[in-house]
Amino acid sequence: VSTDLNRFTTSINTFRDKYFQIPGDMTNATSFWGDQATGTESCASVATPDGTPGTCNGNGDGLVNVGPEGHRMFQQLAFAGLIEGSYTGYSSGGTGCGGVCDSTAGVNVPRSRFGNGGFNVVRTGQDPVGDVAVNFTGILTGNFNVFILGTKQVNFYYSEPIMKAEEMWNIDTKMDDGRPQSGKVYALKTQMPNCVTTNVDATAAYALTVSTTGCTLLMKW
């Protein structure tokens, strides 16, 4: 997990150095890879050659918005040869987020080598996991992009718990500060009692004695 997250972060930084924008949010992506004429989030334009499969431009606000931009981020990183795999750039066709959020690992988002999971990317201020926006309060202020690693939620993101508290603590300790409600790696504060001990940011700890799966991983980037 830590290797994958570091690889994604490095790939995004390399992409930004090369194209001067963030993948998915890039305003001139179709100039490089053509526009996307198929899929639930197509952006076909007679003025732009169709790509195979092509992509769509983002809004250039410096954040990867939930749904289309998140799917296109992984697609454009693959187009640039910075991550392995091939990604459609659009929704898998579910009903979540009005039909634009549904993810399928290996199809429009990367598959995790840990468990039966997948990676998504969203930003603070949006609410793709039902309670993520609430959990940003007090942890991350302002606007940030965030990776989410979880198992599949029906017609939605990979946002359900994927690991035990001890496993989450191990990753957090290696990559950050070992605390679930501070730093760049953290868990949802509402995942009590199987992941965190309390929803109070200052005193929250991982519920290390719990042996059931209860944690969804989030990482600021």
Short mmCIF file of C-alpha atoms in Angstrom, two decimals:
data_model
loop_
_atom_site.label_atom_id
_atom_site.label_comp_id
_atom_site.label_asym_id
_atom_site.label_seq_id
_atom_site.Cartn_x
_atom_site.Cartn_y
_atom_site.Cartn_z
CA VAL A 1 0.00 0.00 0.00
CA SER A 2 2.73 2.46 0.95
CA THR A 3 4.63 1.64 -2.24
CA ASP A 4 1.53 2.27 -4.37
CA LEU A 5 0.72 5.56 -2.65
CA ASN A 6 4.29 6.81 -3.00
CA ARG A 7 4.30 5.75 -6.65
CA PHE A 8 1.07 7.65 -7.37
CA THR A 9 2.39 10.77 -5.64
CA THR A 10 5.67 10.65 -7.54
CA SER A 11 3.81 10.09 -10.83
CA ILE A 12 1.57 13.10 -10.22
CA ASN A 13 4.57 15.31 -9.45
CA THR A 14 6.35 14.09 -12.60
CA PHE A 15 3.20 14.73 -14.65
CA ARG A 16 2.95 18.26 -13.25
CA ASP A 17 6.60 18.93 -14.11
CA LYS A 18 6.01 17.77 -17.69
CA TYR A 19 2.57 19.22 -18.47
CA PHE A 20 2.41 22.04 -15.87
CA GLN A 21 -0.98 20.88 -14.61
CA ILE A 22 -2.47 18.12 -12.44
CA PRO A 23 -3.71 14.99 -14.26
CA GLY A 24 -7.49 14.92 -14.47
CA ASP A 25 -7.69 18.66 -13.78
CA MET A 26 -5.64 19.46 -16.90
CA THR A 27 -7.34 22.04 -19.13
CA ASN A 28 -5.62 21.04 -22.40
CA ALA A 29 -5.49 17.25 -22.08
CA THR A 30 -7.37 16.68 -25.35
CA SER A 31 -4.60 18.53 -27.19
CA PHE A 32 -2.30 15.63 -26.32
CA TRP A 33 -4.62 12.61 -26.37
CA GLY A 34 -7.75 13.61 -28.31
CA ASP A 35 -11.24 13.86 -26.90
CA GLN A 36 -13.34 11.05 -25.52
CA ALA A 37 -16.31 10.20 -27.74
CA THR A 38 -17.58 7.19 -25.77
CA GLY A 39 -18.56 6.44 -22.19
CA THR A 40 -20.82 8.04 -19.63
CA GLU A 41 -18.56 11.09 -19.27
CA SER A 42 -17.74 11.74 -22.93
CA CYS A 43 -16.75 15.18 -24.17
CA ALA A 44 -16.79 14.76 -27.94
CA SER A 45 -16.22 17.97 -29.90
CA VAL A 46 -16.19 18.44 -33.65
CA ALA A 47 -13.25 20.79 -33.20
CA THR A 48 -11.05 18.17 -31.52
CA PRO A 49 -9.93 14.84 -33.00
CA ASP A 50 -11.33 11.79 -31.24
CA GLY A 51 -8.76 9.86 -29.26
CA THR A 52 -8.53 6.10 -28.78
CA PRO A 53 -10.03 6.13 -26.23
CA GLY A 54 -9.24 9.81 -25.74
CA THR A 55 -9.80 11.89 -22.63
CA CYS A 56 -11.53 15.05 -21.44
CA ASN A 57 -10.25 18.37 -20.11
CA GLY A 58 -10.55 19.36 -16.47
CA ASN A 59 -11.49 22.76 -15.10
CA GLY A 60 -7.97 23.77 -14.04
CA ASP A 61 -8.82 24.73 -10.47
CA GLY A 62 -5.88 22.79 -9.06
CA LEU A 63 -8.07 20.09 -7.49
CA VAL A 64 -9.26 16.71 -8.72
CA ASN A 65 -13.04 16.84 -8.49
CA VAL A 66 -15.09 13.80 -7.56
CA GLY A 67 -16.23 11.66 -10.48
CA PRO A 68 -14.95 12.56 -13.96
CA GLU A 69 -11.68 14.27 -13.00
CA GLY A 70 -10.79 11.49 -10.58
CA HIS A 71 -11.24 8.81 -13.24
CA ARG A 72 -9.37 10.88 -15.83
CA MET A 73 -6.48 11.42 -13.46
CA PHE A 74 -5.51 7.74 -13.55
CA GLN A 75 -6.26 7.57 -17.30
CA GLN A 76 -3.95 10.51 -18.05
CA LEU A 77 -1.19 9.20 -15.79
CA ALA A 78 -1.30 5.97 -17.80
CA PHE A 79 -1.35 7.89 -21.11
CA ALA A 80 1.80 9.67 -19.95
CA GLY A 81 3.45 6.32 -19.17
CA LEU A 82 3.75 7.15 -15.47
CA ILE A 83 1.65 4.31 -14.03
CA GLU A 84 0.88 0.81 -15.21
CA GLY A 85 -2.49 -0.18 -16.61
CA SER A 86 -5.12 1.21 -18.95
CA TYR A 87 -8.10 3.15 -17.61
CA THR A 88 -11.32 4.23 -19.35
CA GLY A 89 -11.50 7.70 -17.82
CA TYR A 90 -15.23 7.48 -17.13
CA SER A 91 -17.75 5.92 -14.76
CA SER A 92 -18.48 2.21 -14.67
CA GLY A 93 -22.15 3.06 -15.05
CA GLY A 94 -23.51 2.86 -11.52
CA THR A 95 -25.95 5.23 -9.89
CA GLY A 96 -23.68 6.85 -7.28
CA CYS A 97 -23.07 10.62 -7.61
CA GLY A 98 -25.61 10.82 -10.41
CA GLY A 99 -23.86 8.04 -12.29
CA VAL A 100 -20.39 9.63 -12.51
CA CYS A 101 -18.71 8.19 -9.40
CA ASP A 102 -18.95 4.43 -9.89
CA SER A 103 -15.48 2.89 -9.94
CA THR A 104 -14.22 -0.54 -10.92
CA ALA A 105 -10.68 -1.53 -9.97
CA GLY A 106 -8.60 -2.26 -13.04
CA VAL A 107 -11.13 -0.51 -15.31
CA ASN A 108 -11.21 3.15 -14.31
CA VAL A 109 -9.15 3.14 -11.09
CA PRO A 110 -6.07 1.15 -10.01
CA ARG A 111 -6.49 -2.13 -8.20
CA SER A 112 -4.89 -2.44 -4.78
CA ARG A 113 -2.42 -5.24 -4.16
CA PHE A 114 -3.81 -5.32 -0.64
CA GLY A 115 -7.12 -7.13 -0.23
CA ASN A 116 -9.94 -6.80 -2.72
CA GLY A 117 -9.59 -3.05 -2.95
CA GLY A 118 -9.11 -0.10 -5.23
CA PHE A 119 -7.82 3.47 -5.11
CA ASN A 120 -9.86 6.61 -5.69
CA VAL A 121 -8.94 10.28 -5.51
CA VAL A 122 -11.21 13.12 -4.40
CA ARG A 123 -10.86 16.54 -2.86
CA THR A 124 -11.91 18.07 0.41
CA GLY A 125 -15.19 19.93 0.32
CA GLN A 126 -16.88 17.12 -1.61
CA ASP A 127 -18.61 14.14 -0.08
CA PRO A 128 -17.93 10.99 -2.13
CA VAL A 129 -17.95 8.55 0.75
CA GLY A 130 -21.00 9.75 2.61
CA ASP A 131 -19.06 10.99 5.63
CA VAL A 132 -15.65 12.00 4.31
CA ALA A 133 -16.46 15.71 4.18
CA VAL A 134 -17.44 15.64 7.86
CA ASN A 135 -14.19 13.88 8.72
CA PHE A 136 -12.08 16.50 7.00
CA THR A 137 -13.20 19.02 9.62
CA GLY A 138 -10.39 19.53 12.10
CA ILE A 139 -7.98 17.27 10.18
CA LEU A 140 -7.46 19.04 6.90
CA THR A 141 -8.43 22.67 6.54
CA GLY A 142 -8.66 24.29 3.15
CA ASN A 143 -8.73 22.45 -0.18
CA PHE A 144 -6.68 19.29 -0.71
CA ASN A 145 -6.60 16.23 -2.89
CA VAL A 146 -6.99 12.93 -1.05
CA PHE A 147 -6.40 9.29 -1.98
CA ILE A 148 -8.93 6.79 -0.66
CA LEU A 149 -8.21 3.06 -0.36
CA GLY A 150 -11.08 0.76 0.51
CA THR A 151 -13.26 -2.05 -0.74
CA LYS A 152 -16.12 -1.58 -3.17
CA GLN A 153 -19.26 0.24 -2.13
CA VAL A 154 -22.17 -0.74 -4.42
CA ASN A 155 -22.47 1.66 -7.38
CA PHE A 156 -19.91 3.95 -5.81
CA TYR A 157 -16.28 4.33 -4.81
CA TYR A 158 -13.87 1.95 -3.09
CA SER A 159 -14.64 3.48 0.26
CA GLU A 160 -15.63 0.64 2.58
CA PRO A 161 -13.19 -0.62 5.30
CA ILE A 162 -10.36 -2.71 3.88
CA MET A 163 -7.91 -3.34 6.73
CA LYS A 164 -7.62 -3.96 10.45
CA ALA A 165 -6.62 -1.17 12.80
CA GLU A 166 -3.19 -2.73 13.38
CA GLU A 167 -2.56 -2.87 9.61
CA MET A 168 -3.65 0.73 9.24
CA TRP A 169 -1.44 1.76 12.16
CA ASN A 170 1.52 0.00 10.52
CA ILE A 171 1.10 1.94 7.27
CA ASP A 172 0.45 5.22 9.08
CA THR A 173 3.57 4.74 11.22
CA LYS A 174 5.75 4.00 8.18
CA MET A 175 4.43 6.90 6.10
CA ASP A 176 3.37 9.46 8.71
CA ASP A 177 2.89 9.83 12.47
CA GLY A 178 0.98 6.69 13.46
CA ARG A 179 -2.08 8.68 14.56
CA PRO A 180 -5.47 8.31 12.85
CA GLN A 181 -6.56 11.94 13.04
CA SER A 182 -3.42 13.93 12.21
CA GLY A 183 -0.76 14.26 9.53
CA LYS A 184 -1.23 13.15 5.94
CA VAL A 185 -2.35 9.52 6.50
CA TYR A 186 -5.51 9.05 8.49
CA ALA A 187 -8.70 7.06 9.03
CA LEU A 188 -12.32 8.14 9.10
CA LYS A 189 -13.14 9.31 12.61
CA THR A 190 -16.59 7.74 12.37
CA GLN A 191 -15.07 4.26 12.03
CA MET A 192 -15.49 3.50 15.70
CA PRO A 193 -14.95 1.19 17.48
CA ASN A 194 -13.32 -1.13 14.93
CA CYS A 195 -10.71 1.34 13.65
CA VAL A 196 -10.37 4.36 15.93
CA THR A 197 -10.95 4.71 19.66
CA THR A 198 -12.70 8.09 19.62
CA ASN A 199 -13.83 10.82 17.22
CA VAL A 200 -11.91 13.44 19.19
CA ASP A 201 -8.99 14.41 16.94
CA ALA A 202 -6.48 15.20 19.68
CA THR A 203 -6.87 11.91 21.56
CA ALA A 204 -7.84 9.46 18.80
CA ALA A 205 -5.77 6.28 18.52
CA TYR A 206 -6.02 3.14 16.45
CA ALA A 207 -8.09 0.38 18.07
CA LEU A 208 -5.19 -2.07 18.01
CA THR A 209 -6.92 -4.78 20.05
CA VAL A 210 -9.77 -5.14 17.53
CA SER A 211 -9.23 -8.02 15.11
CA THR A 212 -12.01 -7.24 12.63
CA THR A 213 -11.64 -5.20 9.45
CA GLY A 214 -12.68 -1.63 10.19
CA CYS A 215 -10.46 0.97 8.50
CA THR A 216 -10.61 2.93 5.26
CA LEU A 217 -7.29 4.62 4.44
CA LEU A 218 -7.09 8.25 3.35
CA MET A 219 -3.94 10.15 2.42
CA LYS A 220 -3.50 13.80 1.63
CA TRP A 221 -1.32 14.62 -1.37
#
